[in-house]
Coordinates of C-alpha atoms and ligand atoms in Angstrom, one line a residue:
M117 CA 80.3 52.5 64.7
K118 CA 80.9 55.5 66.9
H119 CA 79.5 53.3 70.0
Y120 CA 82.4 51.1 69.4
F121 CA 85.2 53.9 69.8
S122 CA 86.1 55.2 73.5
A123 CA 88.1 58.5 73.5
E124 CA 91.4 56.1 74.3
M125 CA 90.7 54.2 71.0
K126 CA 90.5 57.1 69.2
E127 CA 93.9 58.4 70.7
L128 CA 95.5 55.2 70.0
T129 CA 94.1 54.9 66.6
E130 CA 95.7 58.3 65.6
T131 CA 99.0 57.6 67.4
V132 CA 99.2 54.4 65.3
R133 CA 98.2 56.2 62.2
A134 CA 100.9 58.7 62.5
F135 CA 103.4 56.1 63.4
A136 CA 102.7 54.0 60.6
A137 CA 103.0 57.1 57.9
K138 CA 106.2 58.2 58.9
E139 CA 108.0 54.6 59.6
L140 CA 106.2 52.4 57.4
A141 CA 104.3 53.6 54.4
P142 CA 107.1 55.3 52.7
H143 CA 109.5 52.2 53.0
A144 CA 106.5 50.0 51.7
D145 CA 107.8 49.4 48.2
E146 CA 111.4 48.8 49.4
L147 CA 110.5 46.3 52.0
D148 CA 108.4 44.6 49.3
R149 CA 111.5 44.2 47.0
E150 CA 113.7 43.3 49.6
E151 CA 111.8 41.0 51.3
R152 CA 112.5 42.3 55.0
L153 CA 111.3 44.3 57.9
A154 CA 112.3 47.7 58.5
P155 CA 115.3 47.2 60.9
G156 CA 114.5 47.9 64.6
I157 CA 110.8 47.8 64.0
F158 CA 109.7 45.6 66.8
K159 CA 111.8 47.9 69.2
K160 CA 109.8 51.0 67.8
L161 CA 106.3 48.8 68.1
G162 CA 107.8 48.0 71.7
D163 CA 108.1 52.0 72.4
L164 CA 104.7 52.6 71.0
G165 CA 103.3 50.5 73.6
I166 CA 101.0 48.2 71.2
L167 CA 103.0 44.7 71.6
G168 CA 100.9 43.7 74.3
I169 CA 98.0 45.3 73.2
T170 CA 95.7 42.8 74.5
I171 CA 97.3 41.3 77.7
P172 CA 97.1 42.4 81.2
E173 CA 99.3 45.3 82.8
E174 CA 101.1 43.1 85.2
F175 CA 103.1 41.8 81.9
G176 CA 103.5 45.0 80.6
G177 CA 100.2 44.9 78.4
A178 CA 97.8 47.4 77.6
N179 CA 94.8 45.4 78.2
L180 CA 92.8 47.5 75.7
G181 CA 90.8 44.2 74.2
A182 CA 90.1 43.4 70.7
K183 CA 88.3 46.6 69.4
A184 CA 91.3 48.3 70.2
M185 CA 93.6 45.5 68.7
V186 CA 91.5 45.9 65.5
S187 CA 91.9 49.6 65.1
V188 CA 96.1 49.3 65.6
M189 CA 95.7 46.3 63.0
E190 CA 94.1 48.2 60.3
E191 CA 96.3 51.2 60.6
L192 CA 99.5 49.2 60.4
S193 CA 98.2 47.4 57.4
Y194 CA 97.1 50.2 55.9
A195 CA 100.5 51.7 55.8
E196 CA 102.5 48.5 55.3
P197 CA 100.3 44.9 55.6
G198 CA 103.7 42.6 55.8
T199 CA 104.8 44.3 58.9
C200 CA 101.4 44.1 60.2
L201 CA 101.4 40.3 59.5
S202 CA 104.7 40.0 61.7
Y203 CA 103.2 42.3 64.6
L204 CA 99.8 40.0 64.4
A205 CA 102.2 36.7 64.9
H206 CA 104.1 38.1 67.5
S207 CA 101.5 40.0 69.3
L208 CA 98.4 37.7 69.1
L209 CA 99.6 34.2 68.0
F210 CA 102.2 34.2 70.8
V211 CA 102.0 37.0 73.0
H212 CA 98.3 37.2 73.4
N213 CA 98.2 33.2 73.3
L214 CA 100.7 32.5 76.3
A215 CA 98.9 35.4 78.7
Q216 CA 95.4 33.3 77.9
N217 CA 97.1 29.6 78.3
G218 CA 100.5 29.9 80.2
S219 CA 101.5 29.7 83.7
K220 CA 102.1 32.8 85.8
E221 CA 106.0 31.9 85.7
Q222 CA 106.1 31.3 81.9
C223 CA 104.3 34.7 81.5
D224 CA 106.9 36.4 83.7
R225 CA 109.5 34.8 81.8
Y226 CA 108.7 35.8 78.4
L227 CA 106.0 38.4 78.2
P228 CA 107.8 41.5 79.2
R229 CA 110.5 41.1 76.8
C230 CA 108.0 40.3 73.8
V231 CA 106.2 43.7 75.0
T232 CA 109.2 45.8 74.4
G233 CA 110.3 44.2 71.4
E234 CA 113.5 42.7 73.2
L235 CA 112.2 39.4 71.9
V236 CA 110.5 38.5 68.4
S237 CA 108.2 35.6 68.6
G238 CA 105.7 33.5 66.6
M239 CA 103.6 30.3 66.5
A240 CA 104.3 26.9 65.0
M241 CA 101.5 25.0 64.0
T242 CA 101.0 24.1 60.2
E243 CA 103.0 21.6 58.8
P244 CA 103.8 20.2 55.3
G245 CA 101.3 17.6 55.4
A246 CA 99.1 19.2 57.8
G247 CA 97.5 22.6 56.9
S248 CA 93.5 23.1 57.6
D249 CA 93.7 19.8 59.0
A250 CA 96.1 21.3 61.7
V251 CA 95.1 18.5 64.4
G252 CA 96.5 15.7 61.9
M253 CA 100.1 17.0 62.7
A254 CA 103.0 14.9 62.8
T255 CA 105.6 16.7 64.9
R256 CA 106.2 14.6 68.2
A257 CA 107.4 15.5 71.3
V258 CA 108.5 12.7 73.8
R259 CA 109.1 13.1 77.4
E260 CA 112.6 12.2 78.8
G261 CA 113.0 13.1 82.5
D262 CA 112.9 16.6 82.6
Y263 CA 113.1 17.5 79.1
Y264 CA 110.5 16.8 76.0
V265 CA 112.6 15.7 72.9
L266 CA 111.0 17.5 69.9
N267 CA 111.0 16.3 66.4
G268 CA 109.1 17.3 63.3
T269 CA 108.8 20.2 60.5
K270 CA 106.6 23.1 60.5
M271 CA 105.7 25.0 57.7
F272 CA 105.0 28.7 56.6
I273 CA 105.8 30.1 60.1
T274 CA 105.7 34.0 60.0
N275 CA 108.4 35.1 61.9
G276 CA 110.4 31.7 61.5
P277 CA 113.7 33.4 60.3
I278 CA 113.9 36.0 62.8
G279 CA 112.0 35.2 66.0
D280 CA 113.5 34.1 69.2
V281 CA 110.9 32.2 70.9
F282 CA 107.8 30.3 69.4
L283 CA 104.7 28.2 70.7
V284 CA 105.0 24.8 69.0
Y285 CA 102.3 22.5 68.9
A286 CA 103.3 18.8 68.9
R287 CA 101.9 15.5 69.2
T288 CA 102.4 13.9 72.7
G289 CA 100.1 10.9 72.6
E290 CA 98.3 8.4 70.0
G291 CA 95.1 9.9 69.9
R292 CA 94.1 12.5 67.6
Q293 CA 93.6 15.4 70.1
D294 CA 96.6 14.4 71.7
L295 CA 98.7 17.7 71.3
T296 CA 100.4 19.6 73.6
T297 CA 102.0 23.4 73.4
F298 CA 105.7 24.0 74.3
I299 CA 107.7 27.3 74.4
V300 CA 110.6 26.7 72.1
E301 CA 113.4 29.2 72.0
S302 CA 115.7 29.1 68.7
G303 CA 118.6 29.0 70.7
F304 CA 117.6 25.5 72.3
P305 CA 119.8 22.4 70.3
G306 CA 118.2 21.0 67.8
F307 CA 116.1 24.0 66.6
S308 CA 117.0 25.4 62.9
V309 CA 115.5 27.2 60.1
S310 CA 115.6 25.1 57.0
K311 CA 114.7 27.7 54.6
K312 CA 113.2 31.5 54.3
L313 CA 110.1 31.2 51.9
S314 CA 110.0 33.7 49.0
K315 CA 106.2 34.7 48.7
M316 CA 104.0 36.5 46.1
G317 CA 102.7 39.1 49.0
M318 CA 103.4 40.3 52.6
R319 CA 106.8 40.2 51.2
S320 CA 108.3 42.4 53.7
S321 CA 107.0 39.6 56.5
P322 CA 109.7 36.7 56.6
T323 CA 108.1 33.3 56.7
G324 CA 110.1 30.2 57.2
E325 CA 110.3 26.4 57.3
L326 CA 111.2 25.4 61.0
V327 CA 113.2 22.1 61.6
F328 CA 113.3 20.4 65.0
R329 CA 115.5 17.3 65.4
N330 CA 116.3 16.1 69.0
C331 CA 115.6 19.4 70.0
R332 CA 115.7 19.4 74.0
I333 CA 112.6 21.3 75.6
P334 CA 112.8 21.9 79.6
V335 CA 109.5 20.4 81.1
Q336 CA 109.0 23.9 82.5
N337 CA 108.3 25.0 78.7
R338 CA 105.3 22.8 78.4
V339 CA 102.2 25.0 78.3
G340 CA 99.5 23.9 80.5
E341 CA 98.8 19.9 80.7
E342 CA 99.7 17.2 78.2
G343 CA 96.9 17.3 75.4
S344 CA 95.3 20.3 76.2
T345 CA 96.4 22.2 72.7
V346 CA 93.0 21.7 71.1
K347 CA 91.3 23.7 74.0
H348 CA 94.3 26.6 73.7
M349 CA 93.5 26.9 69.9
M350 CA 90.0 27.2 70.3
K351 CA 90.6 30.1 73.2
N352 CA 92.7 31.9 70.5
L353 CA 91.2 31.0 67.3
D354 CA 88.4 33.9 67.1
I355 CA 90.9 37.2 68.0
E356 CA 93.1 35.8 65.7
R357 CA 90.6 35.7 63.1
V358 CA 89.4 38.8 63.8
G359 CA 92.9 40.5 63.8
L360 CA 93.1 39.1 60.1
A361 CA 90.0 40.4 59.0
A362 CA 91.3 43.9 60.3
M363 CA 94.1 43.5 58.4
S364 CA 92.3 43.4 55.3
L365 CA 90.0 46.8 56.4
G366 CA 93.4 48.4 56.0
I367 CA 94.4 46.9 52.6
A368 CA 90.6 47.9 51.2
R369 CA 90.8 51.4 52.5
A370 CA 94.6 52.0 51.3
C371 CA 93.0 51.0 48.0
L372 CA 90.0 53.1 48.0
D373 CA 92.5 56.1 48.6
H374 CA 94.6 55.3 45.9
S375 CA 91.8 54.8 43.5
L376 CA 89.7 58.1 44.5
K377 CA 93.0 60.2 44.1
Y378 CA 94.3 58.6 40.9
A379 CA 90.5 58.9 39.3
Q380 CA 90.4 62.3 40.4
E381 CA 93.9 63.2 39.0
R382 CA 93.7 61.3 35.7
N383 CA 91.9 62.8 32.4
Q384 CA 91.1 60.7 29.2
F385 CA 88.9 62.2 26.6
G386 CA 89.4 65.5 27.8
E387 CA 87.8 65.1 31.7
S388 CA 88.7 63.3 35.1
I389 CA 88.2 59.3 35.1
V390 CA 86.1 59.9 38.1
N391 CA 83.3 61.2 35.7
F392 CA 82.9 58.2 34.0
Q393 CA 80.4 56.2 35.5
A394 CA 82.1 52.8 35.3
I395 CA 85.0 54.3 37.4
S396 CA 83.0 56.0 39.8
E397 CA 80.9 52.7 40.6
K398 CA 84.0 50.9 41.0
I399 CA 85.1 53.4 43.7
S400 CA 81.8 53.3 45.5
N401 CA 81.4 49.7 45.5
M402 CA 84.9 49.7 47.2
Y403 CA 83.6 52.4 49.8
I404 CA 80.4 50.1 50.5
G405 CA 82.6 46.6 50.9
Y406 CA 84.9 48.3 53.2
R407 CA 82.3 50.0 55.6
A408 CA 80.4 46.7 55.5
A409 CA 83.4 44.5 56.4
R410 CA 84.4 47.3 58.9
A411 CA 80.9 46.4 60.8
L412 CA 81.4 42.8 60.9
V413 CA 84.8 43.2 62.2
Y414 CA 84.1 45.1 64.9
E415 CA 81.0 43.2 65.8
A416 CA 83.2 40.3 66.0
A417 CA 86.0 42.1 68.0
H418 CA 83.0 43.4 70.4
V419 CA 81.6 39.5 71.1
V420 CA 85.2 38.6 71.7
D421 CA 85.6 41.8 74.3
E422 CA 82.5 40.4 75.7
G423 CA 84.4 37.3 76.7
R424 CA 81.9 35.2 74.5
R425 CA 82.6 32.8 71.7
A426 CA 82.8 34.5 68.3
N427 CA 83.1 31.4 66.3
Q428 CA 80.5 32.4 63.8
E429 CA 81.3 35.9 63.9
A430 CA 84.8 36.1 63.6
A431 CA 84.4 33.5 60.7
A432 CA 82.1 35.6 58.9
A433 CA 84.0 38.6 59.2
K434 CA 87.4 37.2 58.2
V435 CA 85.8 35.7 54.8
F436 CA 83.9 38.8 53.9
A437 CA 86.5 41.0 54.8
S438 CA 89.4 39.1 53.0
E439 CA 87.7 38.2 50.0
M440 CA 86.3 42.1 49.5
A441 CA 90.1 43.3 50.4
T442 CA 91.4 41.1 47.1
K443 CA 88.2 42.3 44.8
V444 CA 88.9 46.1 46.1
A445 CA 92.4 45.4 45.3
L446 CA 91.9 44.2 41.5
D447 CA 89.4 46.6 41.2
A448 CA 91.9 49.6 42.2
I449 CA 94.3 48.0 39.7
Q450 CA 91.9 48.5 37.0
V451 CA 91.0 51.8 37.8
L452 CA 94.4 53.0 37.6
G453 CA 94.6 51.1 34.6
G454 CA 98.3 50.5 33.1
Y455 CA 99.6 52.2 35.8
G456 CA 97.9 49.6 38.4
Y457 CA 99.8 46.8 37.0
I458 CA 103.6 48.5 37.4
R459 CA 105.4 48.1 40.5
E460 CA 105.6 52.2 40.9
F461 CA 102.3 52.3 41.8
P462 CA 101.4 50.5 45.2
V463 CA 98.1 48.9 44.2
E464 CA 99.3 45.7 42.6
R465 CA 101.7 45.5 45.8
L466 CA 98.3 45.5 47.7
M467 CA 96.7 43.0 45.7
R468 CA 99.4 40.8 46.4
D469 CA 99.1 41.4 50.2
A470 CA 95.1 40.7 50.2
K471 CA 95.4 37.4 49.0
L472 CA 97.3 36.1 51.9
L473 CA 94.3 36.8 54.1
E474 CA 92.0 34.5 52.3
I475 CA 94.3 31.8 53.4
G476 CA 96.1 32.2 56.5
G477 CA 94.7 31.7 59.7
G478 CA 91.8 29.4 58.1
T479 CA 90.8 29.5 54.5
S480 CA 87.7 30.6 53.3
E481 CA 86.5 27.3 52.7
I482 CA 87.4 25.9 55.8
L483 CA 85.8 29.1 57.6
R484 CA 82.3 28.6 55.8
S485 CA 82.5 25.1 57.2
V486 CA 83.0 26.4 60.6
I487 CA 80.0 28.8 60.3
I488 CA 77.8 25.6 58.8
K489 CA 78.9 23.3 61.4
E490 CA 78.0 26.1 64.3
F491 CA 75.1 25.9 63.0
V492 CA 74.0 22.1 63.0
R493 CA 76.0 22.1 66.6
K494 CA 73.3 24.5 67.9
T495 CA 70.3 22.5 66.0
R496 CA 71.6 19.3 68.2
Ligands
FAD99 C1 102.2 33.8 54.5 C2 101.8 32.8 55.4 C3 102.0 33.0 56.8 C4 101.6 31.7 57.6 N1 101.7 32.1 59.2 C5 101.5 30.9 59.6 C6 102.2 31.2 60.9 O1 102.7 31.8 61.7 N2 102.1 29.8 61.8 C7 101.3 28.7 61.1 O2 101.1 27.8 61.9 N3 100.8 28.7 59.9 C8 101.0 29.9 59.2 N4 100.5 29.7 57.9 C9 99.7 28.5 57.6 C10 98.2 28.7 57.0 O3 97.6 28.9 58.3 C11 98.1 27.7 56.2 O4 98.7 27.9 55.0 C12 96.4 27.5 56.1 O5 95.6 27.2 57.2 C13 96.0 26.4 55.0 O6 96.8 25.4 55.1 P1 97.6 24.5 54.1 O7 98.4 25.9 53.2 O8 98.2 23.5 53.9 O9 96.2 24.3 52.8 P2 95.6 23.1 52.8 O10 95.0 22.6 53.9 O11 96.4 21.9 52.1 O12 94.3 23.5 51.6 C14 94.3 23.5 50.2 C15 93.1 23.9 49.9 O13 92.3 22.9 50.1 C16 91.2 23.4 50.9 N5 90.5 22.4 52.0 C17 91.2 21.8 52.8 N6 90.5 21.3 53.3 C18 89.1 21.3 53.1 C19 88.1 21.4 53.6 N7 87.6 20.0 54.8 N8 86.6 21.3 52.7 C20 86.7 22.4 51.7 N9 88.3 22.7 51.4 C21 89.1 22.3 51.9 C22 91.7 24.6 51.5 O14 90.3 25.8 51.3 C23 92.4 25.0 50.1 O15 92.0 26.0 49.4 C24 100.9 30.7 57.0 C25 100.6 30.7 55.5 C26 101.0 31.6 55.0 C27 101.0 31.4 53.1

């Protein structure tokens, strides 16, 4: 793995690790219980210089690429996965996406304020009736002079209840792929958050349902041409999935560390439980799963950094890493025994957090089908 790590990346990783250990890890239980982010966290992440980790310097970004993004995601997720999920929705689903697909004028208008944390952002694609089949969305935008009028509902939107600005996908024609992307500010008339959703895990990250009722969007907030959304989605999907896979690495490493520490400290039958083969094997397998997933995630990030499509690599990395993290978290609970099951110890929270990563950004079932479809396409 060393060849993936520049000196700059090592320094970045250490800086983010120290930040997360101080600002996030000590508050993780409280944030989970109270279902909220730490106050002012986006401003602090902005001061750290990581909100525009992948975007060009002209918009205030760090322009460091997907591998650097992976190391940041792993460190934040190690300390507090929910905050990392909100960070991902902001820095990849909005900031990276707009930098890839928006006009210079749109980027100048929004990105510098997103990078400092003055604006919190997200992306709204999923609907109550359109999840895996996102292209089947019903939200519609109709042009009226210099505005589009948007009507519809978006479901499960990360940062929905707290966000200032969102990329919203909507139907603008009759064809299945006639979808267009809009920049929608939460202050636009007709925008509302109909509910904040209470979740099993990732509870510090605010998730909401957004409703648009005759929401008026200026034409200059249309991203690209009408009907170009599917192209935008494709451009962004790989890096988003790599980012989600990197979050799983952080969770797995945290579970491994908790398990190792506990197994060495806990005595039963007059000796440390780490000496029992059934326990040591679980911990060794955690390490093996984590290292294997890490290699896949960095390989996929490397393909993204080379500017190639990483369709299969990103799907494989996300499926493997997310399923590995859930398994590692369940095993960590087993290693801690009864203490693993109660809320004073962090592994039950990490297990709840881990599960989301098998669902969000493309479920494991869908990603396995992505891998197969790519083989079939190549064969043809
Ligand atoms: C906490 C959280 C945060 C999220 N954040 C965002 C966000 O910021 N923005 C956003 O737009 N969305 C977001 N999502 C939505 C997320 O991406 C979707 O939940 C996900 O894509 C799955 O869609 P669905 O929930 O409608 O499930 P469905 O698509 O209804 O799937 C239900 C089940 O059927 C399976 N299935 C569906 N189709 C197939 C198929 N063809 N073959 C085999 N199996 C299939 C699925 O794998 C799944 O197991 C978030 C979700 C959660 C839970």
